[in-house]
Coordinates of C-alpha atoms in Angstrom, one line a residue:
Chain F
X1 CA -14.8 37.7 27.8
X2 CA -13.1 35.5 25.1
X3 CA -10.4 35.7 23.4
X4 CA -10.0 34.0 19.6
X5 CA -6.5 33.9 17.8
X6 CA -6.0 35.4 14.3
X7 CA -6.0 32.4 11.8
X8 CA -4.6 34.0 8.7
X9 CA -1.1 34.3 7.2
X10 CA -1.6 38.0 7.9
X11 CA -4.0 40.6 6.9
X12 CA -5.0 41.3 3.0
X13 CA -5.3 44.7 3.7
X14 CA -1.5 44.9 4.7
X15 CA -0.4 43.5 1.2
X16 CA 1.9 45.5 -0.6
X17 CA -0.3 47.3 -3.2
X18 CA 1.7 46.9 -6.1
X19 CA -0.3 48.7 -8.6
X20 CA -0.2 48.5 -12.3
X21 CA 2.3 48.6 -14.1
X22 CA 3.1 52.3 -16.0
X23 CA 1.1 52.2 -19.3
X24 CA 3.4 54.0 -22.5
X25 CA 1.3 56.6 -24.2
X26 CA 1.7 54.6 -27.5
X27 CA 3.2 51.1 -28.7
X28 CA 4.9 52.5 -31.4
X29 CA 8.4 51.4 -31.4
X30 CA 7.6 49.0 -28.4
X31 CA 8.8 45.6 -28.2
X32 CA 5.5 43.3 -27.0
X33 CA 6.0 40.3 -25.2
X34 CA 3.3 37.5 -25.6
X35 CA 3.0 35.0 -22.5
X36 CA 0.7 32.3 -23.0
X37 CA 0.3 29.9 -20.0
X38 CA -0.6 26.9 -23.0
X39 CA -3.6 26.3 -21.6
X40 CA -6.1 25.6 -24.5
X41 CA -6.1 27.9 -27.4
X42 CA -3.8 31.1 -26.1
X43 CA -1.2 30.9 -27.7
X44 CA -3.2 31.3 -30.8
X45 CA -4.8 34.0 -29.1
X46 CA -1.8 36.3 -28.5
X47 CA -0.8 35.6 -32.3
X48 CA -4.5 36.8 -33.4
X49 CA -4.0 40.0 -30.7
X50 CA -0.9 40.9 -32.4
X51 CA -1.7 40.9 -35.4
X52 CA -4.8 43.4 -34.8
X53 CA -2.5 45.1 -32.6
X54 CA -0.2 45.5 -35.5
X55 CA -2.7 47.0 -37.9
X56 CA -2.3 50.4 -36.0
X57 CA 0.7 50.0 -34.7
X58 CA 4.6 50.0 -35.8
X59 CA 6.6 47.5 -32.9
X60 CA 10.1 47.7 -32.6
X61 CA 9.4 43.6 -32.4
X62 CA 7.7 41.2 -30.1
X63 CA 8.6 38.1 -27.9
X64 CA 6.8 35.1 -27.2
X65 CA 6.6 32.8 -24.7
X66 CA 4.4 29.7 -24.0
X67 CA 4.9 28.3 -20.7
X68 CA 6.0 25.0 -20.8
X69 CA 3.5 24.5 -17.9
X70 CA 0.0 25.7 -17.0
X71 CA 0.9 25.5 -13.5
X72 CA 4.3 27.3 -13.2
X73 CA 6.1 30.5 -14.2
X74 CA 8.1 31.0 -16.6
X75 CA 11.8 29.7 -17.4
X76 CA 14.6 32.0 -15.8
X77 CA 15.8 32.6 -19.3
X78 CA 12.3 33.4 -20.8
X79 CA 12.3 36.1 -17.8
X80 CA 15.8 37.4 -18.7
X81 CA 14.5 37.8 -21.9
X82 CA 11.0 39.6 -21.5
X83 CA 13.0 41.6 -18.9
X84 CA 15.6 43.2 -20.6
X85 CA 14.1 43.2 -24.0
X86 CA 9.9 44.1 -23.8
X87 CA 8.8 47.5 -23.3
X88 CA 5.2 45.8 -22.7
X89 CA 3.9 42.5 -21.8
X90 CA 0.5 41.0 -22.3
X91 CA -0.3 37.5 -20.3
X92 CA -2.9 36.0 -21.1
X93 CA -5.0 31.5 -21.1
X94 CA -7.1 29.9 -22.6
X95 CA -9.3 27.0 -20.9
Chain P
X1 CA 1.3 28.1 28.1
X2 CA 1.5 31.7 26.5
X3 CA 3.5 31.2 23.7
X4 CA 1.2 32.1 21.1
X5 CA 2.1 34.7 18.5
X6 CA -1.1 35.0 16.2
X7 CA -2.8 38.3 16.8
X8 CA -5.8 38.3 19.0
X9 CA -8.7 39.9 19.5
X10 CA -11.2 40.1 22.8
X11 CA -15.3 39.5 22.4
X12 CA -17.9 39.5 25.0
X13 CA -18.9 36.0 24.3
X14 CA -18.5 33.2 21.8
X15 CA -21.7 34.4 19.9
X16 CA -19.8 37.6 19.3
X17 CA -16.3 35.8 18.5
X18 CA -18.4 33.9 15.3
X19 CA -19.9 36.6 14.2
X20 CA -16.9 38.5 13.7
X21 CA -14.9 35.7 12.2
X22 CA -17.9 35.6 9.8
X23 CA -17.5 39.2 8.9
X24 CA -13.8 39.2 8.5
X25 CA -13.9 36.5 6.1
X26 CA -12.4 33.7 8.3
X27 CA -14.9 31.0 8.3
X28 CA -16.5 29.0 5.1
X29 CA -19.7 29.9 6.0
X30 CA -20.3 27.5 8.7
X31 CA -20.2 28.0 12.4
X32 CA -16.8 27.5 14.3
X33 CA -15.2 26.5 17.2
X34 CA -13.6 29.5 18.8
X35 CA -10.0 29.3 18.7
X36 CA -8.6 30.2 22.3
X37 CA -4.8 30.3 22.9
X38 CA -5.2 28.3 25.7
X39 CA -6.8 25.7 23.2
X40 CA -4.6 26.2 20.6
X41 CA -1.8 25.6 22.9
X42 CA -3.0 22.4 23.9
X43 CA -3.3 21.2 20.4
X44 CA 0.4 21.8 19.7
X45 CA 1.3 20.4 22.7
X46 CA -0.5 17.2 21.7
X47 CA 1.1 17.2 18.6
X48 CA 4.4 18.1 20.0
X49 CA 4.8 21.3 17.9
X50 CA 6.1 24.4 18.7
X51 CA 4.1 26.8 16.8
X52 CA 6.9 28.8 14.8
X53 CA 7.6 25.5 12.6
X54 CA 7.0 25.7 9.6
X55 CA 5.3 23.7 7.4
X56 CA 5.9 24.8 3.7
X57 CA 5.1 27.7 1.3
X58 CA 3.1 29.0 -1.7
X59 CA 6.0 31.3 -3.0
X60 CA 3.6 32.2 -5.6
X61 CA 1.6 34.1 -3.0
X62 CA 4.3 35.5 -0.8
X63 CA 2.6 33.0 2.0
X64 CA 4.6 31.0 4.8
X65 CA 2.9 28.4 6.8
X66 CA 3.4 27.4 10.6
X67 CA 2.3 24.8 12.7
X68 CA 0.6 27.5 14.8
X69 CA -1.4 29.0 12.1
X70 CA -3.1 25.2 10.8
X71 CA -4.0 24.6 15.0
X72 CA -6.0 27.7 14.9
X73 CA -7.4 25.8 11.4
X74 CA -8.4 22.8 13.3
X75 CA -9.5 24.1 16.1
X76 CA -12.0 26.4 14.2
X77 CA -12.8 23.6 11.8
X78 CA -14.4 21.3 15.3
X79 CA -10.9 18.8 15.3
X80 CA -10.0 16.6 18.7
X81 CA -7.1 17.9 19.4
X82 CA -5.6 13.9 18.9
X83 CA -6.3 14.7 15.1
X84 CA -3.6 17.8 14.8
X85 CA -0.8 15.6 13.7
X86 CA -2.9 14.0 11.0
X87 CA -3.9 17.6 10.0
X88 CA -0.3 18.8 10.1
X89 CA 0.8 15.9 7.6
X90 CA -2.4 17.0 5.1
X91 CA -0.7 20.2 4.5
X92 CA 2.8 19.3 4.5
X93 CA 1.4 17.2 1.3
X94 CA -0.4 19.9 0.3
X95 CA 2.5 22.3 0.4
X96 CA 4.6 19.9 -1.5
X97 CA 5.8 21.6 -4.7
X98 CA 4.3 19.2 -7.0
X99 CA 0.8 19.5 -4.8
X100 CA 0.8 22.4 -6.7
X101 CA -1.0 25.0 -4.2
X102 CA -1.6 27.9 -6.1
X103 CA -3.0 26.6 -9.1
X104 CA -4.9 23.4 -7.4
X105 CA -6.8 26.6 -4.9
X106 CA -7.1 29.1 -7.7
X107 CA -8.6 27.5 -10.6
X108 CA -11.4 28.2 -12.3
X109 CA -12.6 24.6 -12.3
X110 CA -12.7 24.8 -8.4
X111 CA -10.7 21.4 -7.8
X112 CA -10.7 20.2 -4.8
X113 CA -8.1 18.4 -1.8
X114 CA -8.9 14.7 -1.0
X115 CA -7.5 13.1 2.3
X116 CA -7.2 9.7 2.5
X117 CA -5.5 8.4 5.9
X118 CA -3.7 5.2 5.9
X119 CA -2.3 3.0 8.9
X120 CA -3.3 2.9 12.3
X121 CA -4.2 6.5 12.7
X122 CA -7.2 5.7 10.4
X123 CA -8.6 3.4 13.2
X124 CA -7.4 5.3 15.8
X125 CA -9.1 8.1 15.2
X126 CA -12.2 6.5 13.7
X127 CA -11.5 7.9 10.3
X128 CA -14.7 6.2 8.1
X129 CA -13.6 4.3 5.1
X130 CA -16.7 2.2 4.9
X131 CA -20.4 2.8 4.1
X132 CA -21.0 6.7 3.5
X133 CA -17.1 7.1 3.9
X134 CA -17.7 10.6 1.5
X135 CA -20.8 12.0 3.4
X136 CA -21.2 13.5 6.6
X137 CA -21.7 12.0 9.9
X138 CA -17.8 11.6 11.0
X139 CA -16.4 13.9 12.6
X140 CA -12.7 12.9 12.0
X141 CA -13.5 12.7 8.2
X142 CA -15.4 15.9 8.4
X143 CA -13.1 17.8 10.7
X144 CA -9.7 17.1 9.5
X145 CA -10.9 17.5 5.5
X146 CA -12.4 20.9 6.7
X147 CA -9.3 22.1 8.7
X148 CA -7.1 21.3 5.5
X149 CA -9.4 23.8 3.5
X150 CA -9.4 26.2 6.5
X151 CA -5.9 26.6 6.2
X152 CA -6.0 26.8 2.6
X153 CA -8.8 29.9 3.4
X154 CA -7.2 31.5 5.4
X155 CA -3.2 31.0 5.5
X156 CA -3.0 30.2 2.0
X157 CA -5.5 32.9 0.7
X158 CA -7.4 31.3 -1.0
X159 CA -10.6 33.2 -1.0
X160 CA -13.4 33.1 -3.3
X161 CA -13.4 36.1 -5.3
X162 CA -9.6 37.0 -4.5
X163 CA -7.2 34.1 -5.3
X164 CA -9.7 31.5 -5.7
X165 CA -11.4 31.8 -8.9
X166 CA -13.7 29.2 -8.8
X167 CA -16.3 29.5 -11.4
X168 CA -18.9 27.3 -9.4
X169 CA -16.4 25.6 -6.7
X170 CA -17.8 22.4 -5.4
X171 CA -19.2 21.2 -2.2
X172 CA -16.2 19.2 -1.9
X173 CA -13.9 22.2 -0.8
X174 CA -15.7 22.5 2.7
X175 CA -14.6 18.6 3.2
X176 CA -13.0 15.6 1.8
X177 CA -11.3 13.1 3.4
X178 CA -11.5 9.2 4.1
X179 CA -9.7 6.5 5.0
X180 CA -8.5 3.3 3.2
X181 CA -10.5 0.0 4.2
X182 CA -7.4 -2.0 4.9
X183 CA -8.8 -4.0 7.0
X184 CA -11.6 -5.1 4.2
X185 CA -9.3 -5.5 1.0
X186 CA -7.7 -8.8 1.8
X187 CA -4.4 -10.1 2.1
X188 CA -3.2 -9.8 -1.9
X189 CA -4.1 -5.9 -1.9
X190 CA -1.1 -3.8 0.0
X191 CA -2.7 -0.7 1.1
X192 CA -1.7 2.5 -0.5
X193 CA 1.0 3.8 1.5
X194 CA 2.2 0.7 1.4
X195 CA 2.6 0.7 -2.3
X196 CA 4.0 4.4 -1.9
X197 CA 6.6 3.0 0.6
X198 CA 6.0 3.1 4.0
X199 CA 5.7 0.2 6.6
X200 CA 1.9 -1.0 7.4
X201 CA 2.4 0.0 10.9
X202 CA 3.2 3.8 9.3
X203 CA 0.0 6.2 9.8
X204 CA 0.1 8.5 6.6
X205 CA -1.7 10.9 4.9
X206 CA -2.2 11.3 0.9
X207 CA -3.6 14.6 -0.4
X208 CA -4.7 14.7 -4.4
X209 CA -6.2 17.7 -5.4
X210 CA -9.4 16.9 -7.8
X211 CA -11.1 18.5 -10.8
X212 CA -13.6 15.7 -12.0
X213 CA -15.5 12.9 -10.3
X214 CA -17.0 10.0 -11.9
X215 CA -18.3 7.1 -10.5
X216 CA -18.0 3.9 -12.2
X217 CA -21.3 1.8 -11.9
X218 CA -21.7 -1.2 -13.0
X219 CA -23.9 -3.6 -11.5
X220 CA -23.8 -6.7 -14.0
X221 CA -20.1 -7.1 -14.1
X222 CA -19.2 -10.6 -12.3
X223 CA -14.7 -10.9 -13.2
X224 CA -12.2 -8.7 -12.8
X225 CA -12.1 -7.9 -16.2
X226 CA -15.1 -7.3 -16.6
X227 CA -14.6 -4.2 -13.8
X228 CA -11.9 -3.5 -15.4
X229 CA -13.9 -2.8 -18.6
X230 CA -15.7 -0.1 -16.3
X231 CA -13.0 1.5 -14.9
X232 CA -11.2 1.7 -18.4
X233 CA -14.8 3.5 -19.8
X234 CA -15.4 5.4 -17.0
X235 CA -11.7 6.9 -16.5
X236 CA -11.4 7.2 -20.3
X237 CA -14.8 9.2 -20.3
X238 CA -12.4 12.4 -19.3
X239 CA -9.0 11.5 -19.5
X240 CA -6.4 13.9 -18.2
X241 CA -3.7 16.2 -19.8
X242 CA 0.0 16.0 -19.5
X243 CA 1.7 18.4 -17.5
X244 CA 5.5 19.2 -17.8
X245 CA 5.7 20.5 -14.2
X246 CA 4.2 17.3 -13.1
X247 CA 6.2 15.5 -16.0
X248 CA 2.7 13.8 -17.1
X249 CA -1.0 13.4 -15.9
X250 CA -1.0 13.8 -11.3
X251 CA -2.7 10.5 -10.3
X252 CA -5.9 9.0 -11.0
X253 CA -7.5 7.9 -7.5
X254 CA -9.8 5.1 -8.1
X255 CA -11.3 4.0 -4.4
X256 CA -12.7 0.8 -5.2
X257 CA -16.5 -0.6 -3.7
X258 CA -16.3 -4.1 -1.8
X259 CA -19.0 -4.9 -4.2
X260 CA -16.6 -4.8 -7.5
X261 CA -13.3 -5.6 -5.4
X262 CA -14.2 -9.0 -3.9
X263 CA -14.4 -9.8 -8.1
X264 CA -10.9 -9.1 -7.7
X265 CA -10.1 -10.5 -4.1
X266 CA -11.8 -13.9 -5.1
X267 CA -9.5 -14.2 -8.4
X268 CA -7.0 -13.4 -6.3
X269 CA -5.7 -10.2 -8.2
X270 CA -3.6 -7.9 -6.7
X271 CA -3.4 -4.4 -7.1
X272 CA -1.0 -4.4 -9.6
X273 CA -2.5 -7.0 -11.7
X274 CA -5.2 -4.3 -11.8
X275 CA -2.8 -1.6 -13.3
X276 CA -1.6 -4.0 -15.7
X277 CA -5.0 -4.3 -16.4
X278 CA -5.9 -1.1 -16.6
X279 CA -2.9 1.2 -17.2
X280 CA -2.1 0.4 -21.2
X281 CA -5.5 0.5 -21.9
X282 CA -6.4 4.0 -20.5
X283 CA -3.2 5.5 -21.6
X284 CA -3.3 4.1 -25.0
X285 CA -3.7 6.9 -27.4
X286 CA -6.4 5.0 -30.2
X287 CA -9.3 4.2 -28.5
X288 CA -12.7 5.8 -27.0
X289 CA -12.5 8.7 -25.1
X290 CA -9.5 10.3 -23.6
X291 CA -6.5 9.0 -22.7
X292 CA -4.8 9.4 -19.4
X293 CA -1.3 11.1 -20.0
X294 CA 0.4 9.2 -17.4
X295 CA 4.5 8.3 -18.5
X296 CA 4.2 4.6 -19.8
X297 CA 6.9 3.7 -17.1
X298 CA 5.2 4.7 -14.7
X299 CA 1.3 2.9 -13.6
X300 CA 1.7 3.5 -10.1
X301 CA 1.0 6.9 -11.2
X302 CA -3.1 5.0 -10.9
X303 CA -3.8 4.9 -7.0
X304 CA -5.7 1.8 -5.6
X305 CA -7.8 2.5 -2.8
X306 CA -10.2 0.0 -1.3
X307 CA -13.1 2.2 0.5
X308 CA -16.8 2.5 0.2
X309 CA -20.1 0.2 2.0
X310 CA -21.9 -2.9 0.4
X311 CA -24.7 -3.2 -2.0
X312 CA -23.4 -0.9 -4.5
X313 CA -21.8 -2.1 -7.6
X314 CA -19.6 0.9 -7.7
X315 CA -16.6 2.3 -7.5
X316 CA -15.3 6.1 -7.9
X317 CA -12.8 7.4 -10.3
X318 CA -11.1 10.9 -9.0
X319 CA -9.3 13.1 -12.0
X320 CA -6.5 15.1 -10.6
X321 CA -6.2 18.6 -11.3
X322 CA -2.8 20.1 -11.6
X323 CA -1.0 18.4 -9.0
X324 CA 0.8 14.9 -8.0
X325 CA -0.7 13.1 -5.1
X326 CA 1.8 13.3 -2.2
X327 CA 2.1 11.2 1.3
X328 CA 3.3 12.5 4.1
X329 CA 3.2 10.6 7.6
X330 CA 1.5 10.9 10.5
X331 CA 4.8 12.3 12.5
X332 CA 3.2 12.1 16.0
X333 CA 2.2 9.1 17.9
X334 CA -1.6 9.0 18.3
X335 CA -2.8 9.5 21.6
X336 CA -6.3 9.8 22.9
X337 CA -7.3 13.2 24.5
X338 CA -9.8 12.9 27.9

């Protein structure tokens, strides 16, 4: 008989399952948040997605954010912001 | 003894113990040495760690890690028990904020962690820094690089397919580490963590996590400038980005072949007469190429290291990913296990 430790940080199957996020039956009158982690062309991105977005759909307005690093999340205030103001949030990158 | 708190689990025999570690995900793919409380124990105790302390955090993925947790690492990855301390400083570095864990582990371009030891623990644990320093055959180089990414498996979860999003990875990820040919580079080159200050008689390890390799061959080149010339195409053949987190490019590692640096030894250049060499022209922003978006104030950002075996006119340039190279000491006295 042998016995071998556990080298992990804890099991993946005892993560919290968090789930996604509620989804609103429509984005008319939402307020869309764009987060763009700078990384090659995604800010652009988010600007081209709202404005196909926008073609069938009537926003209350729309936030966004590019990271002023790839590497890091974003500012406190850019949270407050998306927090208390967006109804919805797409993230998105580029490479 | 006994004081172990990971969870553990009973097999009928060692063949049993690696087969399961396989099928839960625990290994890279190659065999391991079964990690036994009583041997984990006696790795701590070596390093004179208790195994609660902690070593850092990726906040980013809810993930604490302890001393205990990176002995299991190195036990599994094949490490004498003598090289726990030098594994324990690897992943302080790489838990440094600026090593940026989460991203460096996660990214698509599959970057990978280089250890380069410095100081007496080099020697003392026959860390390679000469011929075939980057290949197999050592099993300091290979064991402690492999326990690093161990840890980064399996306490820092980063697994392929779940936080690491490697798009090809790299063979580089099951090992990477060397040491610095101090001995070999003369008395006008410092060694690095000199530079970075600590004393010579300090034993330290340097962690940079990589995204691009490039060696820089040149066999014709006879002056230091005319290296230089090399180094400046070869780095500026991929440049870096800036990074505000990292407030500019993470350092460039260039581990310089005895066959280019005895231009520079015999001329009697130092390494900084290298970086003023080297660091205007590969940050400049005209010019082929890419530039390297390292602040102008700062060229020690471009890491000397003197490695590599003769009869190569080479020398390799490493491109940093997302991260700043940190050193952290070697906190234990070496000793030498029976």
């Amino acid at each position: 008989m042998i016995v071998g430790l556990d080298p992990t940080s804890g099991s993946l199957d005892k993560l919290p399952d968090k789930g996604a996020a509620p989804r609103p039956k429509t984005l008319d009158g939402t307020v869309i948040a764009f987060i763009a982690n700078g990384l090659g062309r995604g800010a652009d991105l988010m600007d081209a997605l709202y404005a196909e977005l926008s073609r069938d759909t009537t926003f209350a307005g729309s936030i966004k954010v590019v990271k002023n690093s790839v590497s890091i999340p974003p500012e406190p205030q850019d949270w407050e912001r998306i927090l208390a103001e967006a109804t919805v949030a797409v993230t998105g990158f580029g490479g | 003894m006994g004081t172990v708190q990971a969870p553990q689990h009973e097999y009928l025999d060692v063949d049993a113990l690696v087969d399961d570690y396989h099928e839960r995900g625990w290994t890279d793919g190659l065999p391991i040495v079964a990690p036994t409380p009583e041997k984990v124990e006696r790795f701590l105790a070596v390093a004179g760690l208790r195994g609660d302390e902690v070593l850092g955090h990726v906040p980013t993925r809810e993930v604490t890690v302890t001393a205990e947790q990176v002995a299991i690492n190195a036990v599994m990855a094949g490490c004498r028990a003598e090289y726990l301390p030098t594994v324990i400083a690897a992943v302080r570095a790489h838990l440094h904020e600026k090593a940026n864990c989460h991203s460096t582990t996660g990214t698509l371009s599959g970057a990978f962690q280089m250890v380069i030891v410095n100081g007496p623990a080099r020697a003392a644990l026959g860390v390679a820094c000469e011929g075939a320093c980057f290949g197999p055959g050592f099993r300091a180089n290979a064991t402690i690089g492999r326990a690093l990414r161990l840890v980064i498996r399996n306490a820092c979860r980063a697994i392929p397919g779940f936080l690491d999003r490697a798009s090809f990875s790299t063979p580089a990820r099951y090992s990477m580490c060397f040491g610095e040919d101090e001995e070999g580079s003369g008395a006008t080159w410092r060694p690095m963590h000199v530079e970075r200050g600590f004393a010579a008689t300090d034993s330290t390890v340097t962690v940079q996590s990589v995204m691009v390799v490039v060696p820089a061959t040149d066999f014709t080149a006879r002056t230091p400038e005319a290296v230089c010339d090399t180094l400046v195409a070869t780095i500026r053949s991929k440049g870096t980005s800036g990074d505000a987190f990292l407030e500019g490019a993470g350092e460039v590692v260039v581990v310089i072949g005895p066959e280019h640096r005895r231009f520079f030894l015999e001329a009697g250049w130092s390494k900084d007469d290298i970086r003023a060499n080297l660091h205007p022209r590969i940050t400049a922003l005209d010019g082929p190429g890419r530039p390297v978006k390292f602040p102008d104030t700062e060229p020690e950002r471009l890491l000397l290291v003197a490695a590599g075996g003769p009869g190569m006119g080479e020398s390799w340039v490493f491109i940093p990913h997302l991260s700043r190279a940190i050193t952290e000491p070697i906190r234990t006295a070496v000793t030498t296990s029976p």
